[in-house]
Short mmCIF file of C-alpha atoms in Angstrom, two decimals:
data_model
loop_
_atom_site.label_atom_id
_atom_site.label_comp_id
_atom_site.label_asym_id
_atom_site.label_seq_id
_atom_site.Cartn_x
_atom_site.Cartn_y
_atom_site.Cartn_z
CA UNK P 208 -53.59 -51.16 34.98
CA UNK P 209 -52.37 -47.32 35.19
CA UNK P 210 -51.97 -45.44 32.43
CA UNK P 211 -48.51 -44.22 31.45
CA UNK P 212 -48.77 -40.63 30.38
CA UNK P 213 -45.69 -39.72 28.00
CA UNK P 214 -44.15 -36.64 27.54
CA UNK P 215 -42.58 -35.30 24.33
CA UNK P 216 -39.77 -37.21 22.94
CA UNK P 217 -36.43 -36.02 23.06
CA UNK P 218 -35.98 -36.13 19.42
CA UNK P 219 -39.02 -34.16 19.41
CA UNK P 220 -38.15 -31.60 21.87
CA UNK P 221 -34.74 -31.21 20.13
CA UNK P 222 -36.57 -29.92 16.53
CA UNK P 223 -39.24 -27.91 18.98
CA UNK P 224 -36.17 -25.93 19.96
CA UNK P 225 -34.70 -25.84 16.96
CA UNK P 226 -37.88 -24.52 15.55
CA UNK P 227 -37.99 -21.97 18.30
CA UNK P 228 -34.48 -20.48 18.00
CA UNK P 229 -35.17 -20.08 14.04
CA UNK P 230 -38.09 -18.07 14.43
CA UNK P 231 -36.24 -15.62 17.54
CA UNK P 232 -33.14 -15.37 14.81
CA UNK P 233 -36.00 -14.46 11.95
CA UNK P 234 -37.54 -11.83 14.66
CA UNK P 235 -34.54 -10.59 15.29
CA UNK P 236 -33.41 -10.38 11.96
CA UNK P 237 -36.77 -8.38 11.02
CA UNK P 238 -36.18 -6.10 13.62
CA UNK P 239 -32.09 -5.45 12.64
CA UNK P 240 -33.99 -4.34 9.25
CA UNK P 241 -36.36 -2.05 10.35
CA UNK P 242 -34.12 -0.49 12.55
CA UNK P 243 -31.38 -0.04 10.21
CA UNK P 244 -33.48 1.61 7.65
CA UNK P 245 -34.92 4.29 10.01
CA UNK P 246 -31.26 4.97 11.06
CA UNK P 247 -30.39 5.75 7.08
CA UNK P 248 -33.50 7.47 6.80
CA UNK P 249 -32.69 10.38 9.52
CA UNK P 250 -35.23 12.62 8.24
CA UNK P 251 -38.27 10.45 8.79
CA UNK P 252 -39.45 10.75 5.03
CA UNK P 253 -40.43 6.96 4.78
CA UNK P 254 -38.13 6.50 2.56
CA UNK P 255 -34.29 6.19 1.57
CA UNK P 256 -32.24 7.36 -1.71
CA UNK P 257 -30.47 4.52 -3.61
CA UNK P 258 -27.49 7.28 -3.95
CA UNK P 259 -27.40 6.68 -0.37
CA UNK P 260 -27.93 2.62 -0.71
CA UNK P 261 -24.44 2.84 -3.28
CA UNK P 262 -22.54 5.18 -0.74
CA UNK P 263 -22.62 2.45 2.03
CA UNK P 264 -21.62 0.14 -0.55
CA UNK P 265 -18.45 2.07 -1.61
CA UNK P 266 -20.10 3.37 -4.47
CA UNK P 267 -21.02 0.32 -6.26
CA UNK P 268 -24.36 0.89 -7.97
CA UNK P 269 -24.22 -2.06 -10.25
CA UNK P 270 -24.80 -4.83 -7.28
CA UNK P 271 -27.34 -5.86 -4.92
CA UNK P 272 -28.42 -1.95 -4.76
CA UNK P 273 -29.68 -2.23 -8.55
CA UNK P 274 -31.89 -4.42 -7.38
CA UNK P 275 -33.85 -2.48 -4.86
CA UNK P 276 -37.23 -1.83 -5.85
CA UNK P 277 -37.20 2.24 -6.07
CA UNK P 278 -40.12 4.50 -7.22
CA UNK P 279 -39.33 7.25 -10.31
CA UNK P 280 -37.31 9.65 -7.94
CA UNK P 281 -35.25 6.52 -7.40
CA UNK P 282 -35.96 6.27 -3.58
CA UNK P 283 -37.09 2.83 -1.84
CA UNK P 284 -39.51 2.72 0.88
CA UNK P 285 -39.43 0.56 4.11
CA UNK P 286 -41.53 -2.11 2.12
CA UNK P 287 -39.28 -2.20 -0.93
CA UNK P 288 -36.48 -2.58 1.42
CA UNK P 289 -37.77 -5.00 3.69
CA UNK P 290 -38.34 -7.00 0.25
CA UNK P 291 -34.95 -6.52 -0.39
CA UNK P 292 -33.75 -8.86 1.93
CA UNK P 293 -36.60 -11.19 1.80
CA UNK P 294 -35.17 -11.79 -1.42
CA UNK P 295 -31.91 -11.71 -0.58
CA UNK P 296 -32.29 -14.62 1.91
CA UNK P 297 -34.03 -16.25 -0.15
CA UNK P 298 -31.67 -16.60 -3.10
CA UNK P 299 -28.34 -16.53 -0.78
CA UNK P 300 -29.80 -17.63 2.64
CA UNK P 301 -29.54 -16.25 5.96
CA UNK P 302 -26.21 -15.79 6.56
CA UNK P 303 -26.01 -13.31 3.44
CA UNK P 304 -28.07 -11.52 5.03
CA UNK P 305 -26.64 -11.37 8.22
CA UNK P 306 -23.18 -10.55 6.80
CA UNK P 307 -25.02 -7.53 4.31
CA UNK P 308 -26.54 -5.95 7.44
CA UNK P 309 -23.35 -6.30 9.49
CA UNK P 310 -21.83 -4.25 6.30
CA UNK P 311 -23.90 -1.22 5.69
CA UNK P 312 -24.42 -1.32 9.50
CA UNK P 313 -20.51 -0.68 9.93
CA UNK P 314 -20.29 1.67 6.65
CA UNK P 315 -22.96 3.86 8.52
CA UNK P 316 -21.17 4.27 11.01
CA UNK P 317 -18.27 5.25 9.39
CA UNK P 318 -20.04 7.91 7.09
CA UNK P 319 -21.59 9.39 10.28
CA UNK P 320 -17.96 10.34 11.21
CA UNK P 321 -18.64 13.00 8.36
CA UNK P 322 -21.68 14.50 9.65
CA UNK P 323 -23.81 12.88 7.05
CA UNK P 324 -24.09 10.06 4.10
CA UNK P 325 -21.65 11.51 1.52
CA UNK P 326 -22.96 10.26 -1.73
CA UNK P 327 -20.42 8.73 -4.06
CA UNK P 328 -19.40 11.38 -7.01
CA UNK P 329 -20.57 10.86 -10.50
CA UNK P 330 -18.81 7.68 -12.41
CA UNK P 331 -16.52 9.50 -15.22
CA UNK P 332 -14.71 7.06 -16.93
CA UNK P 333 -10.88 7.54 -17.86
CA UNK P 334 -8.83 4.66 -19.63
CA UNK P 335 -5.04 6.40 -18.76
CA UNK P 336 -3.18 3.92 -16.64
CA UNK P 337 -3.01 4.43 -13.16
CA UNK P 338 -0.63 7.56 -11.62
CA UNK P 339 2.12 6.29 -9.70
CA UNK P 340 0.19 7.50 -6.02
CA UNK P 341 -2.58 5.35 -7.59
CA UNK P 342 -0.33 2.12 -8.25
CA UNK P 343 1.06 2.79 -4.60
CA UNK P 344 -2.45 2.59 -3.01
CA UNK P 345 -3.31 -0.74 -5.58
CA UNK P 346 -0.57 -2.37 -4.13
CA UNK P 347 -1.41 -1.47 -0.21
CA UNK P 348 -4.67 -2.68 -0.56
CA UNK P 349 -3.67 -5.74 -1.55
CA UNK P 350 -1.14 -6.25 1.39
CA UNK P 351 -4.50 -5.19 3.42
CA UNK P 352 -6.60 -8.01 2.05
CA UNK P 353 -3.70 -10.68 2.12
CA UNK P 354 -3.44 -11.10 5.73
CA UNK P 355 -1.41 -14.53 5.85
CA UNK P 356 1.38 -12.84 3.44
CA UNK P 357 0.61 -15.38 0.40
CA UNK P 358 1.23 -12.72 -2.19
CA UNK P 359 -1.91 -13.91 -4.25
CA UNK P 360 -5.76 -13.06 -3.92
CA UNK P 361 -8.47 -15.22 -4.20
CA UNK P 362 -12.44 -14.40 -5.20
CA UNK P 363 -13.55 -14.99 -1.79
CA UNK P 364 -10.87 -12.87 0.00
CA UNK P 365 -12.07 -9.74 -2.13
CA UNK P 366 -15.31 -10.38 -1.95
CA UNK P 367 -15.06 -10.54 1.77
CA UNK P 368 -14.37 -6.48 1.96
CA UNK P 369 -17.33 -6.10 0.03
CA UNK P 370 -20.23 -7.64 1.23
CA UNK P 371 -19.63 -10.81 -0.91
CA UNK P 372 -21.42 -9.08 -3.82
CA UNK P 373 -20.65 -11.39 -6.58
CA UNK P 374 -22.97 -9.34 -9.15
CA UNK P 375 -21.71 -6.07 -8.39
CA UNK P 376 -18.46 -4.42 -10.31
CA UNK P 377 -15.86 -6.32 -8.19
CA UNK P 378 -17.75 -9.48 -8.93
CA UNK P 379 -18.50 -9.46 -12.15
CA UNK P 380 -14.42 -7.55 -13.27
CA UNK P 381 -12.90 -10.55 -11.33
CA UNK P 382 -14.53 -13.02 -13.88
CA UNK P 383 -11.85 -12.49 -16.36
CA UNK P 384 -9.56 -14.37 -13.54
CA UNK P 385 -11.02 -17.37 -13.96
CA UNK P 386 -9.78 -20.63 -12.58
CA UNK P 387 -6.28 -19.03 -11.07
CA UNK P 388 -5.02 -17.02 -7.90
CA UNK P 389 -4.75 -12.98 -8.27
CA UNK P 390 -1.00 -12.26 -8.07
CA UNK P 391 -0.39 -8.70 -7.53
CA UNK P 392 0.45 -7.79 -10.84
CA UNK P 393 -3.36 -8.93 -12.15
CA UNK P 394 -4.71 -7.05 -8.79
CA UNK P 395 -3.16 -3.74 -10.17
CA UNK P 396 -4.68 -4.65 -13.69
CA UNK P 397 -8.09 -4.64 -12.18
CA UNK P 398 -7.89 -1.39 -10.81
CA UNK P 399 -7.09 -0.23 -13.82
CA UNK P 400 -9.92 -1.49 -15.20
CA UNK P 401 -12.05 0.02 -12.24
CA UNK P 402 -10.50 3.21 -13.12
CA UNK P 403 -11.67 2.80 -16.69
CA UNK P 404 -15.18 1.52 -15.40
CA UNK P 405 -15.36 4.19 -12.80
CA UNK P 406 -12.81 7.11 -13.49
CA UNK P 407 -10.49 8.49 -10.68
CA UNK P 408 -12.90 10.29 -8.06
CA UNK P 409 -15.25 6.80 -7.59
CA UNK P 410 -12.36 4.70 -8.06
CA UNK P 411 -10.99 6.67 -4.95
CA UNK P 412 -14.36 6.02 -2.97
CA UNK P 413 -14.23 2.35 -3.67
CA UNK P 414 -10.91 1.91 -2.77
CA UNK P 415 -11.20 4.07 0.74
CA UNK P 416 -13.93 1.73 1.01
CA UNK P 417 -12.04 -1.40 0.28
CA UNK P 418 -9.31 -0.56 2.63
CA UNK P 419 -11.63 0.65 5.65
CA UNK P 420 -13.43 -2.87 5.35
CA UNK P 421 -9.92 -4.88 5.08
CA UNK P 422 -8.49 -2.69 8.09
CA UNK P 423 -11.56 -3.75 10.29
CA UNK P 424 -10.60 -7.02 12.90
CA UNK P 425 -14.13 -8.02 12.26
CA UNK P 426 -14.36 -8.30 8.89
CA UNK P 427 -13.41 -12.34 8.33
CA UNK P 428 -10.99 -12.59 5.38
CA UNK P 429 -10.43 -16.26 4.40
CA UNK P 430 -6.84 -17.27 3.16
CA UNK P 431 -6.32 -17.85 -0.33
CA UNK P 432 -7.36 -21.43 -2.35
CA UNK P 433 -7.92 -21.82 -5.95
CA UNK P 434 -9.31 -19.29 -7.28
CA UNK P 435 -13.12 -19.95 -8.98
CA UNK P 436 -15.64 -17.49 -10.44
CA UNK P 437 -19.42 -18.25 -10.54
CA UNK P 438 -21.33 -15.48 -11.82
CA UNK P 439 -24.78 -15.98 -9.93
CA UNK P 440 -28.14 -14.59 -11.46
CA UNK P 441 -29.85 -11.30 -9.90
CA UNK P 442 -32.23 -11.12 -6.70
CA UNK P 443 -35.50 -10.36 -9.16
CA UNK P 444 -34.06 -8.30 -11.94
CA UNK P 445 -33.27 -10.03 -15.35
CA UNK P 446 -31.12 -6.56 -16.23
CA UNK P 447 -28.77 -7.74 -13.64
CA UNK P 448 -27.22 -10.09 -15.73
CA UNK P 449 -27.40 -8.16 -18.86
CA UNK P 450 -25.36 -6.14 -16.90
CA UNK P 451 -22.57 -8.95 -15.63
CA UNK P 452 -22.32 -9.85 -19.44
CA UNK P 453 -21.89 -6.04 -20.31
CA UNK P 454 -19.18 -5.88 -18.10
CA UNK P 455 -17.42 -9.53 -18.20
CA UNK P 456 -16.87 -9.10 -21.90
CA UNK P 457 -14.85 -5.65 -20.75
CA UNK P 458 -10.54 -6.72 -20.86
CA UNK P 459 -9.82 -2.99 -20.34
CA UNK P 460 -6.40 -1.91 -20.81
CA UNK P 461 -3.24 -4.31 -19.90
#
């Protein structure tokens, strides 16, 4: 009698691999992290301003960025922002975080055009209704963002341009379109209310911002289905939602 020796099974060998490529994705992941940080942080401090964080996120402090873990000179080291993402997988997997790299990576190379991060002006509310030049740009944007021509927006489709932030101001405005597409007529509404929110110079930024992302081949815009909002929770910040309510409960002018 000779004993047979048996190799690994195939089923076996299939999670091995599986197991393997994870953990290179993970590394490489890690590494996309670190690298991007010490490319925002030119100056070799150690550490990066969250004015910075809200400029490669067309100005929107009231997202993800509020969430960073920043000392009292409201700057986040490489830990905090390593952190950052370990939470953000966590709550929105993997792919989030893929797709939130991919974003600021792309926005950092755009501000470098300039010479240097150019930090988003001051937010200074005004509730007038929009100029005409500012209806005009409202309405190219959206021809931007609807690709396939179906002269309605949905959640994801804006979202898309944005780093699918659904608790930052895009997210959290678009709740009061609940359950229904975004013709254009409810698109120009919520700039208006972004103007309100935000006041003319950031409302520029953001929608420079919006129309540099939509303009991009590589940003994936979905088409249009039924439109449904679900307000998710914060990474680690309970304020988060305070401020989602804050700003859900906001109609702003019609």
């Amino acid at each position: 009698y000779q004993r047979r020796v048996r190799g690994p099974s195939p089923s076996h060998l299939t999670r091995r691999r599986a197991m393997e490529s994870a953990h290179s994705a993970d590394e490489l992941r890690e590494r996309r992290i670190y690298d991007l940080f010490c490319r925002i942080d030119s100056c070799k401090s150690g550490s990066i301003s969250v004015g910075q964080l809200a400029a490669l996120h067309g100005g929107d402090h009231m997202g993800w960025v509020a969430d960073l873990n920043c000392d009292a000179e409201g700057r986040v080291s490489q830990r905090g922002w390593s952190d950052f993402f370990c939470d953000l997988g966590r709550h929105h997997g993997p792919e989030q975080v893929d797709m939130m790299l991919e974003y600021l990576s792309k926005n950092f190379e755009w501000v470098q055009d300039c010479g240097t991060i150019k930090f988003p002006p001051e937010s200074c509310p005004d509730h007038t209704p929009l100029t005409k030049s500012e209806h005009q740009q409202a309405v190219h944007i959206f021809g931007k963002i609807d690709r396939t021509s179906q002269q309605r927006l949905d959640q994801e489709q804006i979202l898309a341009v944005h780093a699918n932030d659904r608790i930052g101001l895009i997210g959290v405005l678009m709740a009061r379109h609940c359950n229904q597409a975004m013709p254009l007529e409810e698109w120009v509404d919520l700039v208006t209310i972004f103007k309100a929110k935000l006041g003319p110079e950031l409302l520029t930024f953001l929608r420079t911002h919006l129309a540099r992302n939509a303009d991009d081949p590589k940003t994936v815009v979905p088409e249009p289905k039924r439109f449904v909002v679900q307000l998710e929770g914060s990474l680690s910040s309970p304020q988060s939602d305070h401020r989602c309510a804050a700003l859900q409960n906001h109609t702003g002018p019609k």
